[in-house]
Amino acid sequence: SAKICGRSVVGCVRLLFAAKLLLFVGIPSARATCSRLRRLSGSPARPMISPRVVSMGRRMPGVRVSAGGDVRSPRVMIEYCTGCRWGLRAGWMSQELLVTFGSKLGEVAVAPAEQSGQFNVWLEDELIFNRTSERRFPELKEVKQLIRDRIDPEYNLGHSENK
């Protein structure tokens, strides 16, 4: 079987996957491991997704870059508390946004929040809903309207429209 630096190709693929997973979680040494494995395997460098961009001490959504270098925009990110088990709610909301807006959204991401008890909805670098400050969860209709008002005010949401 084919070998890369004494390891099987399957072993290298597993290591590369593990390094990418660690990088996504935020372990700093994973970036070096990931690039070293990519170099060893001879696979071309691909655009990376920056999991988080830090600005003025607060966490903000990263930017996804396509193969041509174009930014996929607008980007929605839903942050949820893993300890509170709000992942299903975040996943459901992301799926509903994708169904409603389709290609009008460049990307919808779901990410674990750094602080417990958080459920935040970001559009680009703007926090459009914060569960902690509102003291409630967002209604899907409300999130759809907030996003619509910012990306395409003329877009008809059908039954989710304000009346």
Tab-separated table of C-alpha atoms in Angstrom:
chain	number	residue	atom	x	y	z
A	1	SER	CA	0.000	0.000	0.000
A	2	ALA	CA	1.071	3.622	-0.525
A	3	LYS	CA	3.026	5.254	2.283
A	4	ILE	CA	3.664	8.866	3.259
A	5	CYS	CA	6.566	9.316	5.694
A	6	GLY	CA	6.172	5.724	6.857
A	7	ARG	CA	2.409	5.988	7.407
A	8	SER	CA	-0.329	4.535	5.273
A	9	VAL	CA	-2.406	6.962	3.227
A	10	VAL	CA	-5.457	6.070	5.326
A	11	GLY	CA	-3.504	6.852	8.503
A	12	CYS	CA	-2.475	10.246	7.118
A	13	VAL	CA	-6.051	11.039	6.139
A	14	ARG	CA	-7.195	10.171	9.662
A	15	LEU	CA	-4.488	12.378	11.174
A	16	LEU	CA	-5.399	15.240	8.849
A	17	PHE	CA	-9.060	14.911	9.827
A	18	ALA	CA	-8.139	14.871	13.543
A	19	ALA	CA	-5.917	17.943	13.120
A	20	LYS	CA	-8.707	19.827	11.318
A	21	LEU	CA	-11.142	18.885	14.068
A	22	LEU	CA	-8.726	20.183	16.706
A	23	LEU	CA	-8.245	23.352	14.678
A	24	PHE	CA	-12.017	23.899	14.539
A	25	VAL	CA	-12.267	23.427	18.306
A	26	GLY	CA	-9.525	26.025	18.703
A	27	ILE	CA	-6.389	24.181	19.787
A	28	PRO	CA	-3.451	26.336	18.530
A	29	SER	CA	-0.973	23.529	17.713
A	30	ALA	CA	-3.520	22.010	15.329
A	31	ARG	CA	-2.850	24.638	12.634
A	32	ALA	CA	0.826	23.604	12.395
A	33	THR	CA	-0.083	19.911	12.430
A	34	CYS	CA	-2.714	20.433	9.739
A	35	SER	CA	-0.328	22.324	7.401
A	36	ARG	CA	2.501	19.830	7.963
A	37	LEU	CA	0.230	16.881	7.111
A	38	ARG	CA	-1.101	18.668	4.031
A	39	ARG	CA	2.475	19.323	2.869
A	40	LEU	CA	3.492	15.706	3.482
A	41	SER	CA	0.481	14.308	1.666
A	42	GLY	CA	1.024	16.619	-1.300
A	43	SER	CA	-2.552	17.885	-1.260
A	44	PRO	CA	-2.937	21.494	-2.421
A	45	ALA	CA	-3.589	24.222	0.095
A	46	ARG	CA	-7.284	24.992	0.262
A	47	PRO	CA	-8.918	28.127	1.593
A	48	MET	CA	-9.440	27.729	5.304
A	49	ILE	CA	-12.532	28.777	7.193
A	50	SER	CA	-11.616	31.138	9.966
A	51	PRO	CA	-13.749	29.816	12.855
A	52	ARG	CA	-13.734	33.091	14.730
A	53	VAL	CA	-12.463	36.599	14.214
A	54	VAL	CA	-11.686	38.533	17.385
A	55	SER	CA	-12.371	42.244	17.346
A	56	MET	CA	-12.378	44.625	20.289
A	57	GLY	CA	-12.387	41.761	22.779
A	58	ARG	CA	-15.596	40.115	21.592
A	59	ARG	CA	-16.133	37.087	19.439
A	60	MET	CA	-17.485	37.742	16.006
A	61	PRO	CA	-18.315	35.475	13.074
A	62	GLY	CA	-15.453	34.534	10.768
A	63	VAL	CA	-15.526	34.924	7.025
A	64	ARG	CA	-15.688	32.009	4.622
A	65	VAL	CA	-13.667	32.441	1.465
A	66	SER	CA	-14.516	30.508	-1.691
A	67	ALA	CA	-11.908	28.899	-3.952
A	68	GLY	CA	-11.763	32.025	-6.131
A	69	GLY	CA	-11.065	34.221	-3.109
A	70	ASP	CA	-14.561	35.729	-3.062
A	71	VAL	CA	-16.228	36.250	0.306
A	72	ARG	CA	-19.497	34.346	0.603
A	73	SER	CA	-21.843	36.892	2.002
A	74	PRO	CA	-24.098	37.507	3.832
A	75	ARG	CA	-23.134	35.073	6.592
A	76	VAL	CA	-25.408	34.121	9.475
A	77	MET	CA	-23.968	32.472	12.572
A	78	ILE	CA	-26.021	30.994	15.378
A	79	GLU	CA	-24.103	30.508	18.633
A	80	TYR	CA	-25.588	28.185	21.221
A	81	CYS	CA	-24.749	26.891	24.705
A	82	THR	CA	-23.599	23.268	24.559
A	83	GLY	CA	-24.168	22.738	28.291
A	84	CYS	CA	-27.794	23.791	27.935
A	85	ARG	CA	-28.229	21.390	24.991
A	86	TRP	CA	-29.499	24.061	22.605
A	87	GLY	CA	-27.747	22.554	19.567
A	88	LEU	CA	-30.931	21.076	18.104
A	89	ARG	CA	-32.697	24.428	18.350
A	90	ALA	CA	-29.754	26.147	16.613
A	91	GLY	CA	-29.649	23.462	13.911
A	92	TRP	CA	-33.384	23.682	13.310
A	93	MET	CA	-33.210	27.484	13.051
A	94	SER	CA	-30.293	27.321	10.579
A	95	GLN	CA	-32.186	24.829	8.410
A	96	GLU	CA	-35.277	27.057	8.395
A	97	LEU	CA	-33.179	30.093	7.391
A	98	LEU	CA	-31.631	28.139	4.523
A	99	VAL	CA	-35.053	26.994	3.301
A	100	THR	CA	-36.501	30.511	3.540
A	101	PHE	CA	-33.657	32.535	2.029
A	102	GLY	CA	-31.961	29.934	-0.204
A	103	SER	CA	-29.202	31.507	-2.264
A	104	LYS	CA	-29.743	34.960	-0.748
A	105	LEU	CA	-27.545	33.795	2.151
A	106	GLY	CA	-23.914	32.992	1.473
A	107	GLU	CA	-23.562	30.785	4.526
A	108	VAL	CA	-25.365	29.744	7.700
A	109	ALA	CA	-23.120	28.484	10.495
A	110	VAL	CA	-23.893	26.889	13.850
A	111	ALA	CA	-21.184	27.202	16.504
A	112	PRO	CA	-20.865	26.508	20.227
A	113	ALA	CA	-20.782	29.687	22.327
A	114	GLU	CA	-17.794	30.509	24.511
A	115	GLN	CA	-19.961	31.442	27.500
A	116	SER	CA	-22.680	29.308	29.026
A	117	GLY	CA	-26.311	30.280	28.611
A	118	GLN	CA	-25.755	32.052	25.289
A	119	PHE	CA	-27.958	31.840	22.216
A	120	ASN	CA	-26.897	34.530	19.756
A	121	VAL	CA	-27.777	35.176	16.124
A	122	TRP	CA	-25.209	37.129	14.099
A	123	LEU	CA	-25.548	38.584	10.619
A	124	GLU	CA	-22.029	39.321	9.368
A	125	ASP	CA	-20.496	41.212	12.348
A	126	GLU	CA	-23.797	42.487	13.760
A	127	LEU	CA	-25.435	40.779	16.722
A	128	ILE	CA	-29.100	40.755	15.729
A	129	PHE	CA	-30.435	38.686	18.635
A	130	ASN	CA	-29.037	37.907	22.085
A	131	ARG	CA	-31.046	35.562	24.316
A	132	THR	CA	-29.392	36.880	27.471
A	133	SER	CA	-30.283	40.540	26.921
A	134	GLU	CA	-33.789	39.769	25.599
A	135	ARG	CA	-34.419	37.171	28.365
A	136	ARG	CA	-36.124	34.847	25.886
A	137	PHE	CA	-35.443	32.765	22.819
A	138	PRO	CA	-35.996	34.368	19.423
A	139	GLU	CA	-39.103	33.463	17.494
A	140	LEU	CA	-38.205	32.114	14.060
A	141	LYS	CA	-40.510	34.667	12.422
A	142	GLU	CA	-38.671	37.453	14.253
A	143	VAL	CA	-35.210	36.233	13.153
A	144	LYS	CA	-36.377	35.887	9.550
A	145	GLN	CA	-37.710	39.454	9.592
A	146	LEU	CA	-34.498	40.834	11.148
A	147	ILE	CA	-32.377	39.141	8.487
A	148	ARG	CA	-34.740	40.069	5.633
A	149	ASP	CA	-34.762	43.739	6.699
A	150	ARG	CA	-30.968	43.839	6.453
A	151	ILE	CA	-30.271	41.808	3.293
A	152	ASP	CA	-33.325	42.416	1.070
A	153	PRO	CA	-36.137	44.583	2.519
A	154	GLU	CA	-38.358	43.899	-0.513
A	155	TYR	CA	-38.227	40.083	-0.088
A	156	ASN	CA	-41.645	38.604	0.759
A	157	LEU	CA	-41.545	36.137	3.670
A	158	GLY	CA	-45.041	34.811	2.976
A	159	HIS	CA	-46.785	33.752	6.188
A	160	SER	CA	-43.877	35.136	8.298
A	161	GLU	CA	-44.566	38.645	7.009
A	162	ASN	CA	-45.503	41.428	9.459
A	163	LYS	CA	-49.194	42.275	9.359
